[in-house]
CSV table of C-alpha atoms and ligand atoms in Angstrom, one decimal:
chain,number,residue,atom,x,y,z
A,1,MET,CA,4.3,-35.1,-17.2
A,2,LYS,CA,1.6,-35.6,-14.6
A,3,PHE,CA,1.0,-32.1,-13.3
A,4,ARG,CA,1.0,-28.6,-14.7
A,5,ARG,CA,1.0,-25.3,-12.9
A,6,PRO,CA,-2.4,-23.6,-12.4
A,7,LYS,CA,-3.6,-21.2,-15.1
A,8,GLY,CA,-2.3,-17.7,-14.6
A,9,THR,CA,0.7,-18.7,-12.4
A,10,LEU,CA,4.4,-18.8,-13.3
A,11,ASP,CA,7.4,-20.8,-12.1
A,12,SER,CA,10.5,-18.8,-11.4
A,13,VAL,CA,13.4,-20.9,-12.5
A,14,PRO,CA,17.1,-20.0,-13.0
A,15,PRO,CA,18.4,-17.8,-14.6
A,16,GLU,CA,15.1,-15.8,-14.3
A,17,SER,CA,14.9,-16.4,-10.5
A,18,GLY,CA,18.3,-14.7,-10.2
A,19,HIS,CA,17.0,-11.6,-12.1
A,20,ARG,CA,14.0,-11.5,-9.6
A,21,GLN,CA,16.4,-11.7,-6.7
A,22,ALA,CA,18.6,-8.9,-8.1
A,23,ALA,CA,15.5,-6.7,-8.7
A,24,ARG,CA,14.3,-7.4,-5.2
A,25,GLU,CA,17.7,-6.4,-3.7
A,26,LEU,CA,17.8,-3.3,-5.9
A,27,PHE,CA,14.3,-2.2,-4.8
A,28,GLY,CA,15.2,-2.8,-1.1
A,29,ARG,CA,18.4,-0.7,-1.5
A,30,LEU,CA,16.7,2.2,-3.1
A,31,CYS,CA,13.9,2.2,-0.6
A,32,ARG,CA,16.2,2.1,2.4
A,33,LEU,CA,18.2,5.0,0.9
A,34,ALA,CA,15.0,7.0,0.9
A,35,GLY,CA,14.2,6.1,4.5
A,36,PHE,CA,11.6,3.4,3.9
A,37,GLN,CA,11.6,0.3,6.2
A,38,GLU,CA,10.4,-3.1,5.3
A,39,ILE,CA,7.0,-4.4,6.3
A,40,GLY,CA,5.5,-7.8,5.9
A,41,THR,CA,1.7,-8.5,6.1
A,42,PRO,CA,-0.2,-11.8,5.6
A,43,THR,CA,-1.0,-13.2,2.2
A,44,PHE,CA,-4.7,-13.3,3.2
A,45,GLU,CA,-6.8,-10.8,5.1
A,46,HIS,CA,-10.4,-10.5,6.2
A,47,THR,CA,-12.3,-9.9,3.0
A,48,ASP,CA,-13.8,-6.6,4.4
A,49,VAL,CA,-10.3,-5.1,4.5
A,50,PHE,CA,-10.3,-5.1,0.7
A,51,ILE,CA,-13.9,-4.2,0.2
A,52,ARG,CA,-13.6,-1.1,2.5
A,53,SER,CA,-10.5,0.1,0.7
A,54,ALA,CA,-10.7,-0.7,-3.0
A,55,GLY,CA,-14.4,-0.1,-3.0
A,56,SER,CA,-17.2,-2.6,-3.9
A,57,GLY,CA,-17.5,-1.0,-7.3
A,58,SER,CA,-13.9,-1.6,-8.3
A,59,ASP,CA,-13.2,-4.4,-10.8
A,60,ILE,CA,-10.8,-5.9,-8.2
A,61,VAL,CA,-13.5,-6.4,-5.6
A,62,ALA,CA,-16.4,-7.1,-8.0
A,63,LYS,CA,-14.6,-9.6,-10.2
A,64,GLU,CA,-11.1,-10.5,-9.3
A,65,MET,CA,-10.7,-11.5,-5.7
A,66,TYR,CA,-9.8,-15.0,-4.6
A,67,SER,CA,-12.3,-15.2,-1.6
A,68,PHE,CA,-13.0,-18.2,0.5
A,69,LYS,CA,-14.4,-19.3,3.8
A,70,ASP,CA,-12.0,-21.0,6.2
A,71,ARG,CA,-13.0,-24.0,8.2
A,72,ALA,CA,-14.4,-21.8,10.9
A,73,GLY,CA,-16.6,-19.9,8.4
A,74,ARG,CA,-14.5,-16.7,8.3
A,75,ASP,CA,-14.6,-14.7,5.1
A,76,LEU,CA,-11.0,-14.4,3.9
A,77,THR,CA,-9.4,-13.2,0.7
A,78,LEU,CA,-6.0,-13.7,-0.9
A,79,ARG,CA,-4.6,-10.2,-1.1
A,80,PRO,CA,-5.1,-8.6,-4.5
A,81,GLU,CA,-2.9,-5.6,-3.5
A,82,GLY,CA,-0.8,-4.4,-0.7
A,83,THR,CA,-2.0,-1.0,0.5
A,84,PRO,CA,-5.0,-2.1,2.7
A,85,GLY,CA,-3.0,-4.7,4.5
A,86,VAL,CA,-0.2,-2.2,5.2
A,87,VAL,CA,-2.7,0.4,6.6
A,88,ARG,CA,-4.4,-2.3,8.8
A,89,ALA,CA,-1.0,-3.5,10.1
A,90,VAL,CA,0.2,0.1,10.8
A,91,LEU,CA,-2.9,0.7,13.0
A,92,GLU,CA,-2.9,-2.8,14.6
A,93,ASN,CA,0.7,-2.6,15.6
A,94,GLY,CA,0.5,1.0,16.7
A,95,LEU,CA,3.3,2.2,14.4
A,96,ARG,CA,4.3,5.8,15.0
A,97,LEU,CA,3.3,8.2,12.3
A,98,PRO,CA,4.7,9.5,10.0
A,99,CYS,CA,6.3,6.3,8.7
A,100,ARG,CA,7.7,5.1,5.4
A,101,LEU,CA,7.3,1.4,4.6
A,102,PHE,CA,8.1,-0.9,1.7
A,103,TYR,CA,7.1,-4.4,0.8
A,104,ALA,CA,7.6,-7.1,-1.8
A,105,GLY,CA,5.5,-10.2,-2.2
A,106,ALA,CA,2.9,-12.3,-4.1
A,107,PHE,CA,-0.6,-10.9,-4.9
A,108,PHE,CA,-3.6,-12.6,-6.5
A,109,ARG,CA,-6.3,-11.5,-8.9
A,110,TYR,CA,-8.6,-13.7,-10.8
A,111,ASN,CA,-8.4,-12.2,-14.3
A,112,GLN,CA,-7.9,-13.4,-17.8
A,113,PRO,CA,-4.2,-14.3,-18.1
A,114,GLN,CA,-2.2,-12.7,-20.9
A,115,LYS,CA,1.2,-11.2,-21.5
A,116,GLY,CA,2.1,-9.3,-18.3
A,117,ARG,CA,-1.2,-10.3,-16.6
A,118,CYS,CA,-1.2,-13.3,-14.2
A,119,ARG,CA,-3.4,-14.6,-11.4
A,120,GLU,CA,-0.5,-14.8,-9.1
A,121,PHE,CA,2.0,-11.9,-9.6
A,122,HIS,CA,4.5,-10.0,-7.5
A,123,GLN,CA,4.5,-6.4,-6.5
A,124,PHE,CA,7.1,-4.2,-4.9
A,125,GLY,CA,5.4,-1.3,-3.1
A,126,VAL,CA,6.0,1.7,-0.9
A,127,GLU,CA,3.6,3.6,1.4
A,128,ALA,CA,4.5,6.9,2.9
A,129,LEU,CA,2.0,7.5,5.7
A,130,GLY,CA,1.6,10.8,7.5
A,131,GLU,CA,3.1,13.0,4.8
A,132,ALA,CA,0.9,15.6,3.1
A,133,SER,CA,3.5,17.6,1.1
A,134,ALA,CA,3.4,17.6,-2.7
A,135,ARG,CA,7.2,17.2,-2.5
A,136,THR,CA,6.6,13.7,-1.0
A,137,ASP,CA,4.3,12.8,-4.0
A,138,ALA,CA,7.2,13.7,-6.3
A,139,GLU,CA,9.8,12.0,-4.2
A,140,VAL,CA,7.7,8.8,-4.2
A,141,ILE,CA,7.1,9.0,-7.9
A,142,ARG,CA,10.8,9.5,-8.5
A,143,LEU,CA,11.7,6.4,-6.4
A,144,GLY,CA,9.6,4.1,-8.7
A,145,HIS,CA,11.1,5.8,-11.8
A,146,GLU,CA,14.7,5.3,-10.4
A,147,PHE,CA,14.0,1.6,-9.9
A,148,PHE,CA,13.0,1.1,-13.5
A,149,ARG,CA,16.0,3.2,-14.6
A,150,HIS,CA,18.5,1.1,-12.6
A,151,LEU,CA,16.9,-2.0,-14.0
A,152,GLY,CA,17.7,-0.7,-17.5
A,153,ILE,CA,14.1,0.0,-18.7
A,154,ALA,CA,14.8,3.0,-20.9
A,155,ASP,CA,11.3,3.5,-22.2
A,156,CYS,CA,9.5,4.0,-18.9
A,157,ARG,CA,7.0,6.8,-19.4
A,158,LEU,CA,5.4,8.6,-16.4
A,159,VAL,CA,1.8,9.8,-16.6
A,160,VAL,CA,0.2,11.8,-13.8
A,161,ASN,CA,-3.2,13.3,-12.9
A,162,SER,CA,-5.2,14.7,-10.1
A,163,ILE,CA,-8.7,13.4,-9.2
A,164,GLY,CA,-9.5,15.9,-6.5
A,165,CYS,CA,-10.6,15.5,-2.9
A,166,ARG,CA,-13.7,15.2,-0.8
A,167,ASP,CA,-14.5,18.9,-1.3
A,168,CYS,CA,-14.3,19.1,-5.1
A,169,ARG,CA,-15.3,15.6,-6.1
A,170,PRO,CA,-19.1,15.7,-5.3
A,171,GLY,CA,-19.5,18.8,-7.6
A,172,TYR,CA,-17.4,17.2,-10.3
A,173,HIS,CA,-19.3,13.8,-10.0
A,174,LYS,CA,-22.6,15.6,-10.6
A,175,LEU,CA,-21.2,17.1,-13.8
A,176,LEU,CA,-19.9,13.8,-15.0
A,177,VAL,CA,-23.0,11.9,-14.1
A,178,GLY,CA,-25.1,14.5,-16.0
A,179,TYR,CA,-22.9,14.2,-19.0
A,180,LEU,CA,-23.0,10.3,-19.0
A,181,ASN,CA,-26.7,10.1,-18.3
A,182,GLU,CA,-27.3,11.8,-21.6
A,183,ARG,CA,-25.3,9.0,-23.2
A,184,ARG,CA,-26.6,6.0,-21.1
A,185,ASP,CA,-27.6,4.0,-24.2
A,186,ARG,CA,-24.0,3.9,-25.3
A,187,LEU,CA,-22.6,2.6,-22.0
A,188,CYS,CA,-22.0,-1.0,-21.2
A,189,ALA,CA,-23.9,-2.8,-18.4
A,190,ASP,CA,-20.8,-2.5,-16.1
A,191,CYS,CA,-20.6,1.3,-16.7
A,192,LEU,CA,-24.2,1.7,-15.9
A,193,VAL,CA,-23.4,0.2,-12.4
A,194,ARG,CA,-20.3,2.3,-12.2
A,195,LEU,CA,-22.4,5.4,-12.9
A,196,GLU,CA,-24.3,4.7,-9.7
A,197,ARG,CA,-21.4,3.7,-7.5
A,198,ASN,CA,-18.4,5.6,-8.6
A,199,PRO,CA,-18.8,7.4,-12.0
A,200,LEU,CA,-15.0,8.0,-12.2
A,201,ARG,CA,-14.7,4.3,-12.9
A,202,VAL,CA,-16.2,4.8,-16.4
A,203,PHE,CA,-12.8,6.3,-17.4
A,204,ASP,CA,-11.3,2.9,-16.7
A,205,CYS,CA,-13.6,0.9,-19.0
A,206,LYS,CA,-11.8,-0.9,-21.8
A,207,ASN,CA,-15.0,-1.0,-23.9
A,208,GLU,CA,-14.6,1.0,-27.1
A,209,THR,CA,-18.2,2.3,-27.2
A,210,CYS,CA,-17.9,3.6,-23.6
A,211,HIS,CA,-14.7,5.3,-24.6
A,212,ARG,CA,-16.4,7.0,-27.5
A,213,ALA,CA,-19.4,7.9,-25.2
A,214,LEU,CA,-16.9,9.7,-22.9
A,215,GLY,CA,-15.9,11.9,-25.8
A,216,ALA,CA,-15.6,15.4,-24.4
A,217,ALA,CA,-16.7,14.4,-20.9
A,218,PRO,CA,-15.6,16.7,-18.1
A,219,VAL,CA,-12.3,15.6,-16.6
A,220,PRO,CA,-11.4,15.8,-12.9
A,221,ARG,CA,-8.3,17.9,-13.3
A,222,LEU,CA,-10.3,20.8,-14.8
A,223,HIS,CA,-12.7,20.8,-11.8
A,224,LEU,CA,-10.3,20.8,-8.9
A,225,CYS,CA,-10.9,23.0,-5.8
A,226,PRO,CA,-8.1,25.7,-5.4
A,227,THR,CA,-6.3,23.6,-2.7
A,228,CYS,CA,-6.2,20.5,-4.9
A,229,ALA,CA,-5.2,22.6,-8.0
A,230,GLU,CA,-2.4,24.2,-5.9
A,231,HIS,CA,-1.2,20.7,-4.7
A,232,PHE,CA,-1.2,19.3,-8.2
A,233,ALA,CA,0.7,22.4,-9.6
A,234,ALA,CA,3.3,21.9,-6.8
A,235,VAL,CA,3.7,18.2,-7.7
A,236,LEU,CA,4.3,19.0,-11.3
A,237,ALA,CA,6.7,21.8,-10.4
A,238,GLU,CA,8.7,19.4,-8.2
A,239,LEU,CA,8.8,16.7,-10.9
A,240,GLY,CA,10.2,19.4,-13.2
A,241,ARG,CA,12.8,20.4,-10.6
A,242,LEU,CA,13.7,16.7,-10.3
A,243,GLU,CA,14.1,16.6,-14.1
A,244,LEU,CA,11.6,13.7,-14.4
A,245,PRO,CA,9.9,13.7,-17.7
A,246,PHE,CA,6.1,13.3,-17.4
A,247,ALA,CA,2.8,13.7,-19.2
A,248,VAL,CA,-0.5,14.8,-17.7
A,249,SER,CA,-3.2,12.2,-18.5
A,250,ASP,CA,-6.7,13.6,-17.8
A,251,ARG,CA,-8.3,10.1,-17.8
A,252,LEU,CA,-5.9,8.4,-15.4
A,253,VAL,CA,-8.3,7.7,-12.5
A,254,ARG,CA,-6.8,4.3,-11.4
A,255,GLY,CA,-8.8,1.2,-10.6
A,256,LEU,CA,-9.1,1.6,-6.8
A,257,ASP,CA,-11.6,3.8,-4.9
A,258,TYR,CA,-9.3,5.0,-2.2
A,259,TYR,CA,-7.3,7.5,-4.2
A,260,ASN,CA,-7.6,11.3,-4.0
A,261,ARG,CA,-5.5,14.1,-5.6
A,262,THR,CA,-2.4,12.7,-7.3
A,263,THR,CA,-2.6,9.6,-9.3
A,264,PHE,CA,0.3,8.3,-11.5
A,265,GLU,CA,1.4,5.3,-13.6
A,266,TYR,CA,4.6,4.1,-15.2
A,267,LEU,CA,4.0,2.8,-18.7
A,268,SER,CA,6.2,0.8,-21.1
A,269,ASP,CA,5.5,0.2,-24.8
A,270,ALA,CA,7.4,-3.2,-24.4
A,271,LEU,CA,4.4,-4.7,-22.6
A,272,GLY,CA,1.6,-4.6,-25.2
A,273,ALA,CA,-2.0,-4.3,-23.8
A,274,GLN,CA,-1.0,-4.5,-20.2
A,275,ASP,CA,1.3,-1.5,-20.5
A,276,SER,CA,1.4,-0.4,-16.8
A,277,LEU,CA,4.6,-1.2,-15.1
A,278,GLY,CA,3.3,0.2,-11.9
A,279,GLY,CA,1.1,2.8,-10.4
A,280,GLY,CA,0.0,4.6,-7.3
A,281,GLY,CA,-1.3,7.8,-5.8
A,282,ARG,CA,-2.4,9.7,-2.8
A,283,TYR,CA,-5.0,8.1,-0.4
A,284,ASP,CA,-5.5,10.7,2.3
A,285,TYR,CA,-8.7,9.1,3.7
A,286,LEU,CA,-7.9,5.4,4.0
A,287,VAL,CA,-6.3,5.4,7.4
A,288,GLU,CA,-9.3,7.2,8.8
A,289,GLU,CA,-11.6,4.9,7.0
A,290,PHE,CA,-9.8,2.0,8.8
A,291,GLY,CA,-10.5,3.7,12.2
A,292,GLY,CA,-7.2,5.5,12.6
A,293,PRO,CA,-6.4,9.2,12.9
A,294,ALA,CA,-6.7,11.5,9.9
A,295,THR,CA,-3.5,10.6,8.0
A,296,PRO,CA,-2.4,11.8,4.6
A,297,ALA,CA,-0.6,9.1,2.6
A,298,VAL,CA,0.9,8.3,-0.8
A,299,GLY,CA,2.4,5.2,-2.3
A,300,PHE,CA,2.8,3.0,-5.3
A,301,ALA,CA,3.2,-0.7,-6.4
A,302,LEU,CA,5.3,-2.0,-9.2
A,303,GLY,CA,4.6,-5.2,-11.0
A,304,LEU,CA,7.7,-7.5,-11.0
A,305,GLU,CA,6.6,-9.7,-13.9
A,306,ARG,CA,6.0,-6.7,-16.1
A,307,ALA,CA,9.3,-5.1,-15.1
A,308,LEU,CA,11.2,-8.2,-16.1
A,309,LEU,CA,9.3,-8.3,-19.4
A,310,ALA,CA,10.4,-4.8,-20.1
A,311,VAL,CA,14.0,-5.2,-19.2
A,312,PRO,CA,16.2,-5.7,-22.3
A,313,ALA,CA,17.1,-9.4,-22.5
A,314,ALA,CA,20.1,-10.4,-20.5
A,315,PRO,CA,22.7,-12.4,-22.5
A,316,THR,CA,21.7,-16.0,-21.9
A,317,ALA,CA,25.3,-17.3,-22.1
A,318,ALA,CA,26.4,-15.1,-19.2
A,319,ARG,CA,28.3,-17.0,-16.5
A,320,LEU,CA,27.3,-16.8,-12.9
A,321,PRO,CA,29.4,-15.7,-9.9
A,322,LEU,CA,30.1,-19.4,-9.0
A,323,VAL,CA,33.2,-21.5,-8.9
A,324,PHE,CA,33.7,-25.3,-9.0
A,325,VAL,CA,36.4,-26.9,-7.0
A,326,VAL,CA,37.6,-29.7,-9.3
A,327,TRP,CA,39.6,-32.6,-7.9
A,328,LEU,CA,41.9,-34.9,-10.0
A,329,THR,CA,41.9,-38.1,-7.9
A,330,GLU,CA,39.8,-39.4,-4.9
A,331,ALA,CA,42.8,-38.7,-2.7
A,332,ASP,CA,42.5,-34.9,-3.5
A,333,ILE,CA,38.9,-34.7,-2.3
A,334,PRO,CA,39.7,-33.7,1.3
A,335,GLN,CA,42.0,-30.9,0.1
A,336,ALA,CA,39.3,-29.8,-2.4
A,337,GLN,CA,36.7,-29.7,0.5
A,338,GLU,CA,39.0,-27.6,2.6
A,339,LEU,CA,39.3,-25.0,-0.3
A,340,LEU,CA,35.5,-25.2,-0.8
A,341,ALA,CA,34.9,-24.3,2.8
A,342,ARG,CA,37.4,-21.4,2.6
A,343,LEU,CA,35.7,-20.0,-0.5
A,344,ARG,CA,32.2,-20.2,1.0
A,345,GLU,CA,33.5,-18.6,4.2
A,346,ALA,CA,34.8,-15.7,2.1
A,347,ASP,CA,31.2,-15.3,0.6
A,348,ILE,CA,32.2,-16.8,-2.7
A,349,PRO,CA,29.5,-19.2,-4.1
A,350,ALA,CA,31.3,-22.5,-4.6
A,351,ARG,CA,30.4,-26.1,-5.5
A,352,ILE,CA,32.1,-29.5,-5.9
A,353,ASP,CA,30.9,-32.4,-8.0
A,354,TYR,CA,30.8,-35.4,-5.6
A,355,ASP,CA,28.9,-37.6,-8.1
A,356,ALA,CA,32.0,-37.7,-10.3
A,357,SER,CA,33.5,-40.2,-7.8
A,358,LEU,CA,30.7,-42.7,-8.3
A,359,PRO,CA,31.7,-45.9,-10.3
A,360,ALA,CA,29.0,-44.9,-12.9
A,361,HIS,CA,31.3,-42.0,-14.0
A,362,PRO,CA,34.7,-43.4,-15.0
A,363,LYS,CA,35.8,-40.1,-16.7
A,364,LYS,CA,36.0,-38.2,-13.4
A,365,LEU,CA,37.5,-34.9,-14.8
A,366,LYS,CA,35.2,-34.8,-17.8
A,367,HIS,CA,32.2,-35.3,-15.6
A,368,GLN,CA,33.2,-32.4,-13.3
A,369,VAL,CA,33.9,-30.0,-16.2
A,370,ARG,CA,30.5,-30.9,-17.7
A,371,THR,CA,28.7,-30.2,-14.3
A,372,ALA,CA,30.5,-26.9,-13.9
A,373,ASP,CA,29.5,-25.9,-17.4
A,374,ALA,CA,25.8,-26.9,-16.9
A,375,ALA,CA,25.8,-24.7,-13.7
A,376,ARG,CA,27.3,-21.8,-15.9
A,377,ALA,CA,30.1,-21.4,-13.3
A,378,ARG,CA,32.5,-18.6,-14.1
A,379,GLY,CA,35.6,-20.5,-13.0
A,380,CYS,CA,37.1,-23.6,-11.4
A,381,VAL,CA,39.8,-24.3,-9.0
A,382,ILE,CA,41.7,-27.5,-9.9
A,383,VAL,CA,43.2,-29.5,-7.0
A,384,GLY,CA,45.7,-32.3,-7.4
A,385,GLY,CA,48.7,-33.5,-9.4
A,386,GLU,CA,52.1,-31.9,-9.4
A,387,GLU,CA,50.7,-28.4,-8.7
A,388,LEU,CA,49.4,-29.6,-5.3
A,389,GLY,CA,52.8,-31.1,-4.6
A,390,ARG,CA,54.2,-27.5,-5.1
A,391,GLY,CA,51.5,-26.2,-2.6
A,392,ALA,CA,49.5,-24.7,-5.5
A,393,CYS,CA,46.4,-25.3,-7.6
A,394,GLY,CA,45.1,-24.2,-10.9
A,395,VAL,CA,42.5,-21.4,-11.2
A,396,LYS,CA,40.7,-21.5,-14.6
A,397,ASP,CA,38.5,-18.7,-16.0
A,398,LEU,CA,35.8,-20.7,-17.8
A,399,ALA,CA,34.7,-17.7,-19.9
A,400,THR,CA,38.2,-17.2,-21.4
A,401,GLY,CA,39.7,-20.6,-20.9
A,402,VAL,CA,42.8,-19.1,-19.3
A,403,GLN,CA,44.3,-21.2,-16.5
A,404,THR,CA,47.0,-20.0,-14.0
A,405,GLU,CA,48.9,-21.7,-11.2
A,406,VAL,CA,48.1,-20.1,-7.8
A,407,PRO,CA,49.6,-20.8,-4.4
A,408,LEU,CA,47.0,-22.4,-2.1
A,409,THR,CA,47.3,-19.5,0.3
A,410,ASP,CA,46.2,-17.0,-2.5
A,411,VAL,CA,43.3,-18.9,-3.9
A,412,VAL,CA,40.5,-17.0,-2.3
A,413,GLU,CA,41.9,-13.6,-3.4
A,414,ARG,CA,42.6,-14.8,-7.0
A,415,VAL,CA,39.1,-16.3,-7.3
A,416,ARG,CA,37.6,-13.1,-5.9
A,417,ALA,CA,39.3,-11.1,-8.6
A,418,LEU,CA,37.8,-13.5,-11.2
A,419,LEU,CA,34.3,-13.0,-9.8
A,420,PRO,CA,34.0,-9.4,-8.9
A,421,THR,CA,30.3,-9.6,-8.3
A,422,ALA,CA,30.6,-12.5,-5.8
A,423,SER,CA,32.4,-10.4,-3.3
A,424,ALA,CA,30.2,-7.3,-3.7
B,501,HAM,P1,-2.4,-1.5,-9.2
B,501,HAM,O1,-2.3,-0.5,-10.3
B,501,HAM,O2,-3.6,-2.3,-9.1
B,501,HAM,O3,-2.1,-0.7,-7.8
B,501,HAM,O4,-1.2,-2.5,-9.3
B,501,HAM,C1,0.2,-2.0,-9.4
B,501,HAM,C2,0.9,-2.8,-10.5
B,501,HAM,O5,0.9,-4.2,-10.2
B,501,HAM,C3,0.4,-2.7,-11.9
B,501,HAM,O6,0.8,-1.5,-12.5
B,501,HAM,C4,1.0,-3.9,-12.5
B,501,HAM,O7,2.4,-3.6,-12.9
B,501,HAM,C5,1.0,-4.9,-11.4
B,501,HAM,N1,-0.1,-5.8,-11.6
B,501,HAM,C6,-1.4,-5.6,-11.2
B,501,HAM,N2,-2.2,-6.6,-11.5
B,501,HAM,C7,-1.4,-7.5,-12.2
B,501,HAM,C8,-1.6,-8.8,-12.7
B,501,HAM,N3,-2.8,-9.4,-12.7
B,501,HAM,N4,-0.5,-9.5,-13.3
B,501,HAM,C9,0.7,-8.9,-13.3
B,501,HAM,N5,1.0,-7.7,-12.7
B,501,HAM,C10,-0.1,-7.0,-12.2
B,501,HAM,C11,-2.1,-1.2,-6.6
B,501,HAM,O8,-2.0,-2.4,-6.4
B,501,HAM,C12,-2.0,-0.2,-5.5
B,501,HAM,N6,-2.0,-0.9,-4.2
B,501,HAM,C13,-0.8,0.6,-5.6
B,501,HAM,C14,-0.6,1.6,-4.5
B,501,HAM,C15,0.2,1.5,-3.4
B,501,HAM,N7,-1.3,2.8,-4.4
B,501,HAM,C16,-0.9,3.4,-3.3
B,501,HAM,N8,0.0,2.6,-2.7
């Protein structure tokens, strides 16, 4: 083999590519039901878009961006996340607010690859722009949870927190910085920088000594202003009303600087160290920061690779909603092609094995059966012989081996019954 994929990237090959597609469709369906419309933004943006949003002190900006100059010397970056591009696009295209948007696509972060962490990965995200109510926070949180539930991830745990607003954060920061300054000697070099730029980031450090230094550090939730406290209480009450189990996690500050008030993550024990299936929160200042009107907003992004890791394994022997039209002699091929066209017109995935007619394959029928099996087809329609003389063909269920004679006029309906998902 001459080439291998770049470190930290994945190929998506069948049957896994089918699971991705199904997850994508499920996500789109749930989003549309909740009134979100799809948005697409470029895979790369001007680098400033990410610096202004995630914050220069965030790990993403400081260490993980794929940034480059194009041939005209512009500073560009492969998008490490979706929120800033969506906000930019909403303003640039003059979308009317409030608006609810969802997206799916590839994102890029230069980090150390491990289980559930890649350099190119895929996110499904939603952004509700222009909605301030705590009930929206809860509705958005529930949407992500519903997605995981429909995927069959039973152990998805929800953690929530509130990190306050412009009014309460400065006072809280002072307290935290005071506490950490007394323990500077136990902080790593990165956390000393975080202390200057955004002390909340210290909660995100993976370093064990920093964790210990945090000890009984003041946490944002216990220093909220009355309005933030009321908002958070309302989010929790609404989650309770929606019967969504959750835990409050005082140290959940999230790795991006644009958040305020509600932050949340979906966790799974199936993932190991990278246990976050997805996360999000409120970002009431970002639209303004990008030059737009004051606009409250809340959203999340879910990691597709991690979601697929957490889904209980699908049975690998499962057959696909696909049929093969098998012909007995060369003379039967035109009739087989006509059936093939009818099946496809009826939205039933169908294939035919033309290679079986080549001189290299003297055992025509055997070759076709083997091809259908390799494709994991659920059934085949057999055209030719005496049955064709009677205006019929054989329909065989490849999972059970049962074959029945079916009039040519009824083939589409009979195959549809065999492949319930193909017609869905
Ligand atoms: P985030 O927490 O950085 O948030 O990423 C969301 C999810 O993307 C993570 O929980 C994880 O499942 C997945 N993810 C992140 N990095 C990787 C990686 N290197 N490999 C595989 N999966 C990964 C955001 O991106 C925010 N934009 C979410 C948001 C939307 N907040 C408000 N609106």
